[in-house]
mmCIF file of the N, C-alpha and C atoms, coordinates in Angstrom:
data_MODEL
# 
_entry.id   MODEL 
# 
loop_
_atom_site.group_PDB 
_atom_site.id 
_atom_site.type_symbol 
_atom_site.label_atom_id 
_atom_site.label_alt_id 
_atom_site.label_comp_id 
_atom_site.label_asym_id 
_atom_site.label_entity_id 
_atom_site.label_seq_id 
_atom_site.pdbx_PDB_ins_code 
_atom_site.Cartn_x 
_atom_site.Cartn_y 
_atom_site.Cartn_z 
_atom_site.occupancy 
_atom_site.B_iso_or_equiv 
_atom_site.pdbx_formal_charge 
_atom_site.auth_seq_id 
_atom_site.auth_comp_id 
_atom_site.auth_asym_id 
_atom_site.auth_atom_id 
_atom_site.pdbx_PDB_model_num 
ATOM 1   N N  . UNK A 1 1  ? 205.387 93.902  -54.735 1.00 0.00 ? 1  UNK A N  1 
ATOM 2   C CA . UNK A 1 1  ? 206.101 94.237  -53.522 1.00 0.00 ? 1  UNK A CA 1 
ATOM 3   C C  . UNK A 1 1  ? 205.167 94.999  -52.523 1.00 0.00 ? 1  UNK A C  1 
ATOM 4   N N  . UNK A 1 2  ? 204.091 95.496  -53.023 1.00 0.00 ? 2  UNK A N  1 
ATOM 5   C CA . UNK A 1 2  ? 203.130 96.236  -52.158 1.00 0.00 ? 2  UNK A CA 1 
ATOM 6   C C  . UNK A 1 2  ? 202.082 95.320  -51.583 1.00 0.00 ? 2  UNK A C  1 
ATOM 7   N N  . UNK A 1 3  ? 202.085 94.045  -51.971 1.00 0.00 ? 3  UNK A N  1 
ATOM 8   C CA . UNK A 1 3  ? 201.023 93.141  -51.531 1.00 0.00 ? 3  UNK A CA 1 
ATOM 9   C C  . UNK A 1 3  ? 201.030 92.941  -50.030 1.00 0.00 ? 3  UNK A C  1 
ATOM 10  N N  . UNK A 1 4  ? 202.232 92.657  -49.501 1.00 0.00 ? 4  UNK A N  1 
ATOM 11  C CA . UNK A 1 4  ? 202.267 92.442  -48.052 1.00 0.00 ? 4  UNK A CA 1 
ATOM 12  C C  . UNK A 1 4  ? 201.948 93.681  -47.219 1.00 0.00 ? 4  UNK A C  1 
ATOM 13  N N  . UNK A 1 5  ? 202.363 94.856  -47.704 1.00 0.00 ? 5  UNK A N  1 
ATOM 14  C CA . UNK A 1 5  ? 202.113 96.060  -46.955 1.00 0.00 ? 5  UNK A CA 1 
ATOM 15  C C  . UNK A 1 5  ? 200.651 96.482  -47.024 1.00 0.00 ? 5  UNK A C  1 
ATOM 16  N N  . UNK A 1 6  ? 200.056 96.213  -48.185 1.00 0.00 ? 6  UNK A N  1 
ATOM 17  C CA . UNK A 1 6  ? 198.652 96.567  -48.342 1.00 0.00 ? 6  UNK A CA 1 
ATOM 18  C C  . UNK A 1 6  ? 197.750 95.648  -47.467 1.00 0.00 ? 6  UNK A C  1 
ATOM 19  N N  . UNK A 1 7  ? 198.179 94.393  -47.347 1.00 0.00 ? 7  UNK A N  1 
ATOM 20  C CA . UNK A 1 7  ? 197.384 93.450  -46.547 1.00 0.00 ? 7  UNK A CA 1 
ATOM 21  C C  . UNK A 1 7  ? 197.493 93.800  -45.040 1.00 0.00 ? 7  UNK A C  1 
ATOM 22  N N  . UNK A 1 8  ? 198.682 94.176  -44.627 1.00 0.00 ? 8  UNK A N  1 
ATOM 23  C CA . UNK A 1 8  ? 198.931 94.433  -43.197 1.00 0.00 ? 8  UNK A CA 1 
ATOM 24  C C  . UNK A 1 8  ? 198.430 95.836  -42.809 1.00 0.00 ? 8  UNK A C  1 
ATOM 25  N N  . UNK A 1 9  ? 198.842 96.811  -43.588 1.00 0.00 ? 9  UNK A N  1 
ATOM 26  C CA . UNK A 1 9  ? 198.504 98.223  -43.199 1.00 0.00 ? 9  UNK A CA 1 
ATOM 27  C C  . UNK A 1 9  ? 198.179 98.945  -44.460 1.00 0.00 ? 9  UNK A C  1 
ATOM 28  N N  . UNK A 1 10 ? 196.913 98.888  -44.917 1.00 0.00 ? 10 UNK A N  1 
ATOM 29  C CA . UNK A 1 10 ? 196.492 99.573  -46.182 1.00 0.00 ? 10 UNK A CA 1 
ATOM 30  C C  . UNK A 1 10 ? 196.591 101.071 -46.070 1.00 0.00 ? 10 UNK A C  1 
ATOM 31  N N  . UNK A 1 11 ? 196.301 101.600 -44.841 1.00 0.00 ? 11 UNK A N  1 
ATOM 32  C CA . UNK A 1 11 ? 196.353 103.066 -44.651 1.00 0.00 ? 11 UNK A CA 1 
ATOM 33  C C  . UNK A 1 11 ? 197.763 103.575 -44.840 1.00 0.00 ? 11 UNK A C  1 
ATOM 34  N N  . UNK A 1 12 ? 198.696 102.919 -44.159 1.00 0.00 ? 12 UNK A N  1 
ATOM 35  C CA . UNK A 1 12 ? 200.068 103.302 -44.267 1.00 0.00 ? 12 UNK A CA 1 
ATOM 36  C C  . UNK A 1 12 ? 200.635 103.163 -45.653 1.00 0.00 ? 12 UNK A C  1 
ATOM 37  N N  . UNK A 1 13 ? 200.178 102.105 -46.314 1.00 0.00 ? 13 UNK A N  1 
ATOM 38  C CA . UNK A 1 13 ? 200.636 101.902 -47.745 1.00 0.00 ? 13 UNK A CA 1 
ATOM 39  C C  . UNK A 1 13 ? 200.116 103.038 -48.615 1.00 0.00 ? 13 UNK A C  1 
ATOM 40  N N  . UNK A 1 14 ? 198.917 103.493 -48.378 1.00 0.00 ? 14 UNK A N  1 
ATOM 41  C CA . UNK A 1 14 ? 198.321 104.601 -49.100 1.00 0.00 ? 14 UNK A CA 1 
ATOM 42  C C  . UNK A 1 14 ? 199.116 105.878 -48.830 1.00 0.00 ? 14 UNK A C  1 
ATOM 43  N N  . UNK A 1 15 ? 199.434 106.094 -47.582 1.00 0.00 ? 15 UNK A N  1 
ATOM 44  C CA . UNK A 1 15 ? 200.242 107.290 -47.244 1.00 0.00 ? 15 UNK A CA 1 
ATOM 45  C C  . UNK A 1 15 ? 201.586 107.212 -47.906 1.00 0.00 ? 15 UNK A C  1 
ATOM 46  N N  . UNK A 1 16 ? 202.195 106.029 -47.882 1.00 0.00 ? 16 UNK A N  1 
ATOM 47  C CA . UNK A 1 16 ? 203.540 105.903 -48.516 1.00 0.00 ? 16 UNK A CA 1 
ATOM 48  C C  . UNK A 1 16 ? 203.451 106.138 -49.960 1.00 0.00 ? 16 UNK A C  1 
ATOM 49  N N  . UNK A 1 17 ? 202.350 105.655 -50.630 1.00 0.00 ? 17 UNK A N  1 
ATOM 50  C CA . UNK A 1 17 ? 202.182 105.897 -52.010 1.00 0.00 ? 17 UNK A CA 1 
ATOM 51  C C  . UNK A 1 17 ? 202.038 107.403 -52.336 1.00 0.00 ? 17 UNK A C  1 
ATOM 52  N N  . UNK A 1 18 ? 201.280 108.130 -51.500 1.00 0.00 ? 18 UNK A N  1 
ATOM 53  C CA . UNK A 1 18 ? 201.055 109.515 -51.666 1.00 0.00 ? 18 UNK A CA 1 
ATOM 54  C C  . UNK A 1 18 ? 202.404 110.272 -51.520 1.00 0.00 ? 18 UNK A C  1 
ATOM 55  N N  . UNK A 1 19 ? 203.200 109.910 -50.503 1.00 0.00 ? 19 UNK A N  1 
ATOM 56  C CA . UNK A 1 19 ? 204.484 110.503 -50.267 1.00 0.00 ? 19 UNK A CA 1 
ATOM 57  C C  . UNK A 1 19 ? 205.403 110.243 -51.451 1.00 0.00 ? 19 UNK A C  1 
ATOM 58  N N  . UNK A 1 20 ? 205.372 109.051 -52.017 1.00 0.00 ? 20 UNK A N  1 
ATOM 59  C CA . UNK A 1 20 ? 206.230 108.712 -53.121 1.00 0.00 ? 20 UNK A CA 1 
ATOM 60  C C  . UNK A 1 20 ? 205.780 109.537 -54.356 1.00 0.00 ? 20 UNK A C  1 
ATOM 61  N N  . UNK A 1 21 ? 204.514 109.702 -54.531 1.00 0.00 ? 21 UNK A N  1 
ATOM 62  C CA . UNK A 1 21 ? 204.001 110.498 -55.629 1.00 0.00 ? 21 UNK A CA 1 
ATOM 63  C C  . UNK A 1 21 ? 204.442 111.951 -55.519 1.00 0.00 ? 21 UNK A C  1 
ATOM 64  N N  . UNK A 1 22 ? 204.361 112.486 -54.294 1.00 0.00 ? 22 UNK A N  1 
ATOM 65  C CA . UNK A 1 22 ? 204.787 113.870 -54.060 1.00 0.00 ? 22 UNK A CA 1 
ATOM 66  C C  . UNK A 1 22 ? 206.258 114.018 -54.326 1.00 0.00 ? 22 UNK A C  1 
ATOM 67  N N  . UNK A 1 23 ? 207.063 113.023 -53.912 1.00 0.00 ? 23 UNK A N  1 
ATOM 68  C CA . UNK A 1 23 ? 208.507 113.039 -54.125 1.00 0.00 ? 23 UNK A CA 1 
ATOM 69  C C  . UNK A 1 23 ? 208.832 113.047 -55.648 1.00 0.00 ? 23 UNK A C  1 
ATOM 70  N N  . UNK A 1 24 ? 208.077 112.220 -56.405 1.00 0.00 ? 24 UNK A N  1 
ATOM 71  C CA . UNK A 1 24 ? 208.286 112.149 -57.851 1.00 0.00 ? 24 UNK A CA 1 
ATOM 72  C C  . UNK A 1 24 ? 207.970 113.490 -58.481 1.00 0.00 ? 24 UNK A C  1 
ATOM 73  N N  . UNK A 1 25 ? 206.836 114.075 -58.070 1.00 0.00 ? 25 UNK A N  1 
ATOM 74  C CA . UNK A 1 25 ? 206.466 115.383 -58.645 1.00 0.00 ? 25 UNK A CA 1 
ATOM 75  C C  . UNK A 1 25 ? 207.524 116.446 -58.321 1.00 0.00 ? 25 UNK A C  1 
ATOM 76  N N  . UNK A 1 26 ? 208.036 116.370 -57.102 1.00 0.00 ? 26 UNK A N  1 
ATOM 77  C CA . UNK A 1 26 ? 209.072 117.344 -56.681 1.00 0.00 ? 26 UNK A CA 1 
ATOM 78  C C  . UNK A 1 26 ? 210.336 117.154 -57.555 1.00 0.00 ? 26 UNK A C  1 
ATOM 79  N N  . UNK A 1 27 ? 210.714 115.935 -57.767 1.00 0.00 ? 27 UNK A N  1 
ATOM 80  C CA . UNK A 1 27 ? 211.907 115.661 -58.593 1.00 0.00 ? 27 UNK A CA 1 
ATOM 81  C C  . UNK A 1 27 ? 211.700 116.105 -59.982 1.00 0.00 ? 27 UNK A C  1 
ATOM 82  N N  . UNK A 1 28 ? 210.519 115.906 -60.561 1.00 0.00 ? 28 UNK A N  1 
ATOM 83  C CA . UNK A 1 28 ? 210.221 116.345 -61.919 1.00 0.00 ? 28 UNK A CA 1 
ATOM 84  C C  . UNK A 1 28 ? 210.265 117.900 -61.946 1.00 0.00 ? 28 UNK A C  1 
ATOM 85  N N  . UNK A 1 29 ? 209.728 118.550 -60.957 1.00 0.00 ? 29 UNK A N  1 
ATOM 86  C CA . UNK A 1 29 ? 209.760 120.009 -60.926 1.00 0.00 ? 29 UNK A CA 1 
ATOM 87  C C  . UNK A 1 29 ? 211.182 120.516 -60.893 1.00 0.00 ? 29 UNK A C  1 
ATOM 88  N N  . UNK A 1 30 ? 212.014 119.879 -60.074 1.00 0.00 ? 30 UNK A N  1 
ATOM 89  C CA . UNK A 1 30 ? 213.439 120.279 -59.995 1.00 0.00 ? 30 UNK A CA 1 
ATOM 90  C C  . UNK A 1 30 ? 214.123 120.160 -61.294 1.00 0.00 ? 30 UNK A C  1 
ATOM 91  N N  . UNK A 1 31 ? 213.857 118.999 -62.002 1.00 0.00 ? 31 UNK A N  1 
ATOM 92  C CA . UNK A 1 31 ? 214.466 118.736 -63.327 1.00 0.00 ? 31 UNK A CA 1 
ATOM 93  C C  . UNK A 1 31 ? 214.020 119.817 -64.305 1.00 0.00 ? 31 UNK A C  1 
ATOM 94  N N  . UNK A 1 32 ? 212.734 120.131 -64.276 1.00 0.00 ? 32 UNK A N  1 
ATOM 95  C CA . UNK A 1 32 ? 212.224 121.171 -65.231 1.00 0.00 ? 32 UNK A CA 1 
ATOM 96  C C  . UNK A 1 32 ? 212.842 122.529 -64.923 1.00 0.00 ? 32 UNK A C  1 
ATOM 97  N N  . UNK A 1 33 ? 212.975 122.846 -63.644 1.00 0.00 ? 33 UNK A N  1 
ATOM 98  C CA . UNK A 1 33 ? 213.587 124.113 -63.250 1.00 0.00 ? 33 UNK A CA 1 
ATOM 99  C C  . UNK A 1 33 ? 215.077 124.168 -63.721 1.00 0.00 ? 33 UNK A C  1 
ATOM 100 N N  . UNK A 1 34 ? 215.784 123.085 -63.484 1.00 0.00 ? 34 UNK A N  1 
ATOM 101 C CA . UNK A 1 34 ? 217.191 123.021 -63.894 1.00 0.00 ? 34 UNK A CA 1 
ATOM 102 C C  . UNK A 1 34 ? 217.298 123.144 -65.377 1.00 0.00 ? 34 UNK A C  1 
ATOM 103 N N  . UNK A 1 35 ? 216.417 122.454 -66.103 1.00 0.00 ? 35 UNK A N  1 
ATOM 104 C CA . UNK A 1 35 ? 216.435 122.464 -67.583 1.00 0.00 ? 35 UNK A CA 1 
ATOM 105 C C  . UNK A 1 35 ? 216.122 123.879 -68.060 1.00 0.00 ? 35 UNK A C  1 
ATOM 106 N N  . UNK A 1 36 ? 215.253 124.572 -67.385 1.00 0.00 ? 36 UNK A N  1 
ATOM 107 C CA . UNK A 1 36 ? 214.887 125.929 -67.704 1.00 0.00 ? 36 UNK A CA 1 
ATOM 108 C C  . UNK A 1 36 ? 216.002 126.897 -67.533 1.00 0.00 ? 36 UNK A C  1 
ATOM 109 N N  . UNK A 1 37 ? 216.801 126.672 -66.488 1.00 0.00 ? 37 UNK A N  1 
ATOM 110 C CA . UNK A 1 37 ? 217.934 127.556 -66.201 1.00 0.00 ? 37 UNK A CA 1 
ATOM 111 C C  . UNK A 1 37 ? 219.000 127.417 -67.285 1.00 0.00 ? 37 UNK A C  1 
ATOM 112 N N  . UNK A 1 38 ? 219.154 126.195 -67.816 1.00 0.00 ? 38 UNK A N  1 
ATOM 113 C CA . UNK A 1 38 ? 220.115 126.002 -68.855 1.00 0.00 ? 38 UNK A CA 1 
ATOM 114 C C  . UNK A 1 38 ? 219.685 126.779 -70.103 1.00 0.00 ? 38 UNK A C  1 
# 
């Protein structure tokens, strides 16, 4: 699914990937914090 976006706008695709990675790390951190509170 990333093939078309990487071919058209590789820089934007890279930024999107970084944003997605940051979002995943944030979600994992929230889950760990919630689990720690329990």
